[in-house]
Short mmCIF file of C-alpha atoms in Angstrom, two decimals:
data_model
loop_
_atom_site.label_atom_id
_atom_site.label_comp_id
_atom_site.label_asym_id
_atom_site.label_seq_id
_atom_site.Cartn_x
_atom_site.Cartn_y
_atom_site.Cartn_z
CA UNK A 1 -64.09 7.39 5.95
CA UNK A 2 -67.03 9.72 6.47
CA UNK A 3 -67.15 12.22 3.57
CA UNK A 4 -66.99 15.93 4.21
CA UNK A 5 -69.37 18.57 2.90
CA UNK A 6 -67.49 21.62 1.62
CA UNK A 7 -69.45 24.88 1.77
CA UNK A 8 -68.40 28.18 0.21
CA UNK A 9 -70.61 31.00 1.47
CA UNK A 10 -70.60 34.70 0.71
CA UNK A 11 -69.10 37.05 3.28
CA UNK A 12 -70.37 40.52 4.11
CA UNK A 13 -67.38 42.06 2.36
CA UNK A 14 -67.27 42.43 -1.41
CA UNK A 15 -65.55 39.54 -3.24
CA UNK A 16 -65.01 37.72 0.06
CA UNK A 17 -66.20 34.14 0.58
CA UNK A 18 -65.86 31.68 3.47
CA UNK A 19 -64.78 28.04 3.17
CA UNK A 20 -66.28 25.63 5.71
CA UNK A 21 -66.05 21.84 5.99
CA UNK A 22 -68.80 19.83 7.71
CA UNK A 23 -69.01 16.16 8.61
CA UNK A 24 -72.01 14.12 9.79
CA UNK A 25 -71.61 12.76 13.32
CA UNK A 26 -74.71 10.87 14.38
CA UNK A 27 -77.65 13.23 13.92
CA UNK A 28 -75.51 16.37 13.87
CA UNK A 29 -73.15 18.15 11.50
CA UNK A 30 -69.82 19.12 13.00
CA UNK A 31 -67.21 21.50 11.64
CA UNK A 32 -63.96 19.99 10.37
CA UNK A 33 -61.02 22.40 10.67
CA UNK A 34 -58.73 23.51 7.87
CA UNK A 35 -55.39 23.10 9.61
CA UNK A 36 -55.56 25.37 12.63
CA UNK A 37 -58.66 27.23 11.43
CA UNK A 38 -62.31 26.27 11.63
CA UNK A 39 -63.11 28.30 8.49
CA UNK A 40 -61.10 30.20 5.90
CA UNK A 41 -61.97 33.49 4.22
CA UNK A 42 -60.84 33.83 0.59
CA UNK A 43 -61.06 36.47 -2.14
CA UNK A 44 -62.59 35.55 -5.51
CA UNK A 45 -62.81 37.48 -8.77
CA UNK A 46 -66.49 36.59 -9.14
CA UNK A 47 -69.26 34.41 -7.80
CA UNK A 48 -68.29 30.72 -7.56
CA UNK A 49 -69.92 28.30 -9.98
CA UNK A 50 -68.46 25.00 -8.76
CA UNK A 51 -65.88 23.58 -6.33
CA UNK A 52 -63.74 20.57 -7.23
CA UNK A 53 -61.65 18.83 -4.59
CA UNK A 54 -58.31 17.19 -5.44
CA UNK A 55 -54.85 16.52 -4.04
CA UNK A 56 -52.83 18.87 -6.21
CA UNK A 57 -49.39 18.45 -4.65
CA UNK A 58 -49.66 14.79 -3.58
CA UNK A 59 -49.32 15.58 0.13
CA UNK A 60 -52.44 13.63 1.09
CA UNK A 61 -54.36 16.79 2.02
CA UNK A 62 -57.44 18.32 0.43
CA UNK A 63 -56.99 21.09 -2.12
CA UNK A 64 -59.67 22.90 -4.11
CA UNK A 65 -60.32 24.51 -7.48
CA UNK A 66 -63.05 27.15 -7.50
CA UNK A 67 -64.56 27.76 -10.94
CA UNK A 68 -66.15 31.12 -11.69
CA UNK A 69 -67.61 30.50 -15.13
CA UNK A 70 -68.10 33.15 -17.83
CA UNK A 71 -64.64 32.50 -19.27
CA UNK A 72 -62.74 33.52 -16.13
CA UNK A 73 -59.73 31.63 -14.79
CA UNK A 74 -60.42 29.50 -11.69
CA UNK A 75 -58.82 29.95 -8.27
CA UNK A 76 -56.67 27.14 -6.84
CA UNK A 77 -56.35 26.75 -3.06
CA UNK A 78 -53.85 24.40 -1.43
CA UNK A 79 -54.05 23.10 2.14
CA UNK A 80 -51.85 24.94 4.61
CA UNK A 81 -51.41 23.91 8.24
CA UNK A 82 -51.23 27.46 9.58
CA UNK A 83 -53.54 29.43 7.29
CA UNK A 84 -55.93 26.59 6.47
CA UNK A 85 -55.88 27.29 2.73
CA UNK A 86 -53.41 29.26 0.65
CA UNK A 87 -54.13 30.40 -2.90
CA UNK A 88 -51.77 29.26 -5.62
CA UNK A 89 -50.49 32.25 -7.59
CA UNK A 90 -51.96 32.47 -11.09
CA UNK A 91 -48.43 32.86 -12.47
CA UNK A 92 -47.32 29.47 -11.10
CA UNK A 93 -46.05 27.71 -14.21
CA UNK A 94 -48.27 27.37 -17.26
CA UNK A 95 -51.47 27.92 -15.26
CA UNK A 96 -54.89 26.40 -15.86
CA UNK A 97 -56.09 29.17 -18.13
CA UNK A 98 -59.69 30.26 -18.58
CA UNK A 99 -61.28 26.82 -18.36
CA UNK A 100 -64.77 25.71 -17.41
CA UNK A 101 -65.54 23.26 -14.62
CA UNK A 102 -66.21 20.50 -17.17
CA UNK A 103 -62.69 20.83 -18.57
CA UNK A 104 -61.01 19.80 -15.29
CA UNK A 105 -61.21 16.23 -13.99
CA UNK A 106 -59.34 14.03 -11.54
CA UNK A 107 -58.53 10.44 -12.52
CA UNK A 108 -55.71 7.94 -12.78
CA UNK A 109 -53.48 6.84 -15.66
CA UNK A 110 -50.60 4.45 -16.18
CA UNK A 111 -47.47 5.49 -14.32
CA UNK A 112 -44.81 6.18 -17.00
CA UNK A 113 -42.05 5.77 -14.43
CA UNK A 114 -43.14 2.44 -13.01
CA UNK A 115 -45.89 -0.17 -12.79
CA UNK A 116 -49.47 0.51 -11.81
CA UNK A 117 -51.52 3.70 -11.89
CA UNK A 118 -50.85 7.25 -10.75
CA UNK A 119 -53.14 10.18 -10.09
CA UNK A 120 -53.90 12.44 -13.05
CA UNK A 121 -55.27 15.98 -13.25
CA UNK A 122 -56.68 16.30 -16.76
CA UNK A 123 -57.30 19.73 -18.24
CA UNK A 124 -58.99 20.03 -21.65
CA UNK A 125 -57.87 22.97 -23.77
CA UNK A 126 -58.53 23.51 -27.46
CA UNK A 127 -57.36 20.53 -29.50
CA UNK A 128 -55.71 18.62 -26.64
CA UNK A 129 -55.90 17.61 -23.00
CA UNK A 130 -52.99 17.85 -20.59
CA UNK A 131 -52.12 15.78 -17.55
CA UNK A 132 -50.78 18.30 -15.02
CA UNK A 133 -49.10 18.07 -11.64
CA UNK A 134 -47.96 20.61 -9.07
CA UNK A 135 -44.22 20.50 -8.49
CA UNK A 136 -42.66 22.94 -6.03
CA UNK A 137 -45.71 25.18 -6.25
CA UNK A 138 -45.76 25.33 -10.06
CA UNK A 139 -47.83 23.50 -12.66
CA UNK A 140 -45.91 21.01 -14.78
CA UNK A 141 -47.07 19.06 -17.84
CA UNK A 142 -46.74 15.31 -17.28
CA UNK A 143 -48.25 14.32 -20.62
CA UNK A 144 -50.34 15.75 -23.43
CA UNK A 145 -53.02 13.98 -25.50
CA UNK A 146 -53.70 15.53 -28.90
CA UNK A 147 -56.64 15.26 -31.29
CA UNK A 148 -55.17 14.72 -34.76
CA UNK A 149 -58.12 16.07 -36.73
CA UNK A 150 -58.92 19.56 -37.97
CA UNK A 151 -62.00 21.02 -36.35
CA UNK A 152 -61.39 19.21 -33.05
CA UNK A 153 -62.51 20.92 -29.86
CA UNK A 154 -61.67 19.00 -26.69
CA UNK A 155 -63.98 20.22 -23.91
CA UNK A 156 -63.47 17.44 -21.38
CA UNK A 157 -61.34 14.40 -20.55
CA UNK A 158 -61.88 11.50 -18.14
CA UNK A 159 -60.22 8.20 -17.24
CA UNK A 160 -61.94 4.84 -16.74
CA UNK A 161 -61.48 1.16 -17.54
CA UNK A 162 -63.42 0.40 -20.73
CA UNK A 163 -61.75 -2.82 -21.91
CA UNK A 164 -61.65 -4.80 -18.66
CA UNK A 165 -57.86 -5.05 -18.72
CA UNK A 166 -55.45 -3.58 -16.19
CA UNK A 167 -55.25 0.21 -16.28
CA UNK A 168 -57.57 3.00 -17.37
CA UNK A 169 -58.25 4.37 -20.80
CA UNK A 170 -58.49 8.12 -21.46
CA UNK A 171 -61.62 9.52 -23.11
CA UNK A 172 -61.35 12.90 -24.83
CA UNK A 173 -64.74 14.58 -25.29
CA UNK A 174 -64.55 16.29 -28.68
CA UNK A 175 -67.52 18.56 -29.41
CA UNK A 176 -65.88 19.96 -32.54
CA UNK A 177 -66.12 16.77 -34.61
CA UNK A 178 -68.80 15.30 -32.32
CA UNK A 179 -67.14 12.16 -31.02
CA UNK A 180 -65.50 10.54 -28.01
CA UNK A 181 -61.84 9.76 -28.63
CA UNK A 182 -60.66 6.78 -26.57
CA UNK A 183 -56.91 6.43 -25.93
CA UNK A 184 -55.35 3.20 -24.66
CA UNK A 185 -51.99 2.75 -22.95
CA UNK A 186 -49.27 1.21 -25.12
CA UNK A 187 -46.13 0.96 -23.06
CA UNK A 188 -45.57 4.40 -21.54
CA UNK A 189 -47.67 6.18 -24.20
CA UNK A 190 -51.39 6.57 -24.78
CA UNK A 191 -52.43 5.93 -28.38
CA UNK A 192 -55.70 6.17 -30.29
CA UNK A 193 -57.84 3.08 -29.72
CA UNK A 194 -61.49 3.72 -30.54
CA UNK A 195 -63.89 6.51 -31.44
CA UNK A 196 -67.57 6.83 -30.59
CA UNK A 197 -69.83 9.18 -32.54
CA UNK A 198 -71.95 11.41 -30.29
CA UNK A 199 -73.71 13.69 -32.74
CA UNK A 200 -74.40 17.26 -31.61
CA UNK A 201 -74.19 17.31 -27.81
CA UNK A 202 -74.25 20.48 -25.64
CA UNK A 203 -71.51 19.27 -23.28
CA UNK A 204 -71.32 20.70 -19.76
CA UNK A 205 -69.43 18.12 -17.69
CA UNK A 206 -68.68 14.40 -17.28
CA UNK A 207 -68.77 11.95 -14.40
CA UNK A 208 -67.51 8.39 -13.94
CA UNK A 209 -69.72 5.98 -11.94
CA UNK A 210 -71.10 2.44 -12.07
CA UNK A 211 -74.51 3.05 -13.65
CA UNK A 212 -75.56 -0.53 -14.44
CA UNK A 213 -74.39 -2.25 -11.21
CA UNK A 214 -71.89 -4.52 -12.98
CA UNK A 215 -68.99 -3.46 -10.76
CA UNK A 216 -67.37 -1.34 -13.48
CA UNK A 217 -67.40 2.43 -13.88
CA UNK A 218 -69.29 3.92 -16.83
CA UNK A 219 -69.09 7.37 -18.42
CA UNK A 220 -71.97 9.79 -17.90
CA UNK A 221 -72.06 12.99 -19.96
CA UNK A 222 -74.10 15.96 -18.80
CA UNK A 223 -75.35 18.43 -21.39
CA UNK A 224 -77.76 21.33 -21.36
CA UNK A 225 -81.05 19.45 -21.14
CA UNK A 226 -79.50 16.12 -22.16
CA UNK A 227 -77.66 13.09 -20.77
CA UNK A 228 -75.54 10.47 -22.53
CA UNK A 229 -73.97 7.24 -21.23
CA UNK A 230 -71.05 5.14 -22.46
CA UNK A 231 -71.15 1.75 -20.72
CA UNK A 232 -67.87 -0.02 -20.03
CA UNK A 233 -67.42 -3.49 -21.49
CA UNK A 234 -70.20 -3.25 -24.06
CA UNK A 235 -69.38 -4.69 -27.48
CA UNK A 236 -69.61 -2.25 -30.35
CA UNK A 237 -72.54 -3.05 -32.68
CA UNK A 238 -71.56 -4.19 -36.17
CA UNK A 239 -73.58 -4.28 -39.38
CA UNK A 240 -73.30 -7.30 -41.64
CA UNK A 241 -74.86 -7.56 -45.09
CA UNK A 242 -77.17 -10.58 -45.18
CA UNK A 243 -78.87 -10.05 -48.55
CA UNK A 244 -79.13 -7.74 -51.56
CA UNK A 245 -81.77 -7.17 -54.24
CA UNK A 246 -81.86 -5.46 -57.65
CA UNK A 247 -85.27 -4.71 -59.13
CA UNK A 248 -86.22 -5.69 -62.70
CA UNK A 249 -88.68 -2.80 -62.94
CA UNK A 250 -87.71 -0.03 -65.37
CA UNK A 251 -87.72 3.73 -64.81
CA UNK A 252 -87.68 3.45 -61.05
CA UNK A 253 -85.88 5.29 -58.27
CA UNK A 254 -86.25 3.65 -54.86
CA UNK A 255 -85.92 6.01 -51.91
CA UNK A 256 -87.44 4.24 -48.91
CA UNK A 257 -88.41 0.86 -47.53
CA UNK A 258 -90.37 -0.64 -44.67
CA UNK A 259 -90.52 -4.16 -43.29
CA UNK A 260 -93.35 -6.31 -41.96
CA UNK A 261 -95.26 -9.54 -42.57
CA UNK A 262 -97.50 -8.65 -45.52
CA UNK A 263 -98.68 -12.18 -46.38
CA UNK A 264 -99.09 -13.70 -42.90
CA UNK A 265 -96.52 -16.44 -43.50
CA UNK A 266 -94.54 -15.66 -40.37
CA UNK A 267 -91.63 -14.11 -42.27
CA UNK A 268 -90.77 -10.44 -42.63
CA UNK A 269 -91.41 -8.92 -46.06
CA UNK A 270 -90.09 -5.67 -47.48
CA UNK A 271 -92.03 -2.92 -49.26
CA UNK A 272 -89.84 -0.55 -51.30
CA UNK A 273 -91.05 2.80 -52.64
CA UNK A 274 -90.32 4.17 -56.11
CA UNK A 275 -90.70 7.94 -56.62
CA UNK A 276 -90.08 8.05 -60.37
CA UNK A 277 -92.87 5.83 -61.73
CA UNK A 278 -94.64 5.73 -58.34
CA UNK A 279 -94.59 1.97 -57.79
CA UNK A 280 -94.64 -0.06 -54.61
CA UNK A 281 -92.69 -3.29 -54.98
CA UNK A 282 -93.22 -6.04 -52.41
CA UNK A 283 -90.36 -8.43 -51.69
CA UNK A 284 -90.99 -11.78 -50.06
CA UNK A 285 -88.05 -12.47 -47.76
CA UNK A 286 -87.09 -16.09 -47.23
CA UNK A 287 -84.38 -16.81 -44.62
CA UNK A 288 -82.67 -19.24 -47.02
CA UNK A 289 -83.32 -17.71 -50.45
CA UNK A 290 -83.26 -14.05 -49.43
CA UNK A 291 -85.52 -11.32 -50.92
CA UNK A 292 -87.60 -12.20 -54.00
CA UNK A 293 -90.06 -10.17 -56.07
CA UNK A 294 -93.61 -10.97 -54.96
CA UNK A 295 -95.70 -8.25 -56.60
CA UNK A 296 -95.76 -4.59 -57.53
CA UNK A 297 -98.45 -2.02 -58.26
CA UNK A 298 -98.75 1.67 -59.20
CA UNK A 299 -99.82 4.01 -56.43
CA UNK A 300 -101.63 6.48 -58.69
CA UNK A 301 -101.91 7.78 -62.23
CA UNK A 302 -99.62 10.80 -62.30
CA UNK A 303 -101.81 12.79 -64.71
CA UNK A 304 -104.72 12.55 -62.28
CA UNK A 305 -102.78 12.97 -59.04
CA UNK A 306 -100.27 15.83 -59.18
CA UNK A 307 -99.72 19.14 -57.50
CA UNK A 308 -100.14 22.40 -59.37
CA UNK A 309 -97.11 22.95 -61.60
CA UNK A 310 -96.82 19.34 -62.78
CA UNK A 311 -94.71 16.41 -61.65
CA UNK A 312 -95.55 13.85 -59.03
CA UNK A 313 -92.80 15.01 -56.68
CA UNK A 314 -91.19 12.81 -54.04
CA UNK A 315 -94.27 10.72 -53.37
CA UNK A 316 -95.15 8.68 -51.43
CA UNK A 317 -93.21 10.42 -48.68
CA UNK A 318 -94.07 8.18 -45.72
CA UNK A 319 -94.91 4.49 -45.32
CA UNK A 320 -95.79 2.16 -42.46
CA UNK A 321 -96.87 -1.45 -41.97
CA UNK A 322 -99.38 -1.82 -39.14
CA UNK A 323 -102.73 -3.50 -38.48
CA UNK A 324 -105.31 -0.70 -38.81
CA UNK A 325 -108.23 -2.96 -39.77
CA UNK A 326 -108.06 -4.89 -36.49
CA UNK A 327 -108.12 -8.29 -38.20
CA UNK A 328 -104.76 -9.47 -36.87
CA UNK A 329 -103.00 -8.88 -40.19
CA UNK A 330 -100.55 -6.07 -40.94
CA UNK A 331 -101.70 -3.52 -43.54
CA UNK A 332 -99.68 -1.21 -45.79
CA UNK A 333 -100.18 2.52 -45.13
CA UNK A 334 -98.92 5.26 -47.49
CA UNK A 335 -98.93 9.04 -47.13
CA UNK A 336 -99.21 10.62 -50.59
CA UNK A 337 -99.73 14.37 -50.94
CA UNK A 338 -102.76 15.10 -48.70
CA UNK A 339 -104.08 11.54 -48.64
CA UNK A 340 -103.57 8.47 -46.50
CA UNK A 341 -103.87 5.28 -48.57
CA UNK A 342 -104.62 2.02 -46.77
CA UNK A 343 -103.98 -1.33 -48.46
CA UNK A 344 -105.55 -4.00 -46.21
CA UNK A 345 -103.85 -7.38 -46.25
CA UNK A 346 -105.92 -10.11 -47.84
CA UNK A 347 -108.09 -7.72 -49.84
CA UNK A 348 -107.64 -6.23 -53.29
CA UNK A 349 -108.17 -2.50 -53.26
CA UNK A 350 -110.02 -0.98 -56.19
CA UNK A 351 -107.83 0.99 -58.58
CA UNK A 352 -107.52 4.59 -57.46
CA UNK A 353 -109.62 3.94 -54.35
CA UNK A 354 -109.15 6.62 -51.72
CA UNK A 355 -109.62 5.49 -48.15
CA UNK A 356 -109.06 8.71 -46.20
CA UNK A 357 -107.93 12.31 -46.50
CA UNK A 358 -105.52 13.78 -43.98
CA UNK A 359 -107.64 15.40 -41.32
CA UNK A 360 -110.69 13.20 -41.88
#
């Protein structure tokens, strides 16, 4: 089918807007009627922010939700053969409430009354999302999906197949505790399956589309100035401990580490930083034996290298392993107070030698 372009333009009268539907036919755009009318004039309580098309009453005809933004309740228009579109009264059942465009999505979920999938209109509100349907001109709750955690704030909900098995999962977008809550069908119910941490994300809306051309829909989150993607079928990364090390040095407090090949043997070594006695300890990492002490050295004499007021502070505060001498060997770089210390690989630096000041 050729898709239609729905246009909502402002009329000359205050609060009046005109619905039009256009369809591409060859090199021209032709009007597609709404029932018996070529266009429909409607009254809105503000300027429209977004239009979402859906089949609200399962009659196979196009219906629309017009979102106004700024915390105002949207308008719902249902197809009508005579009038083209007829607005659903705001008092019809529980109503949609003052929701944003990102809180309303159209998807499909498991049919609780039979096999297969059925259409779902998901509306996110507070600590839950509801699956709604229009029955005899009134909104009815088909199902409700709750977030069982204090501080939850569900701002969006979508459906897509994440596990590759029959049927869609439901993803609740929780900006309160900063995670995606994935629900999976278990019989006729949807139960908690997985959670994905998002961190702070200024959520606006969500879309479902195949973003990596693998034939499966993925989840795309739109935020103010940001995008985020959850790919379907990707295995969750797991961390596994492969080695541990306890230093024999006394009066040390290790706060940071960096890895790189510091002896040109083809294996990755580890430099760990001590901020109490100001040592650098180098660990030689062997794939079979694990990390072993290779050497250690003091970074500076505290009495000669302190800030006013005493105490060495949390120094060194940055470290890197990179070839800055251009000899093909990685060097150890430390940032200590206002100095950059360079320890070239293969050379023994003189005690207390300063190689560069910040800004030089």
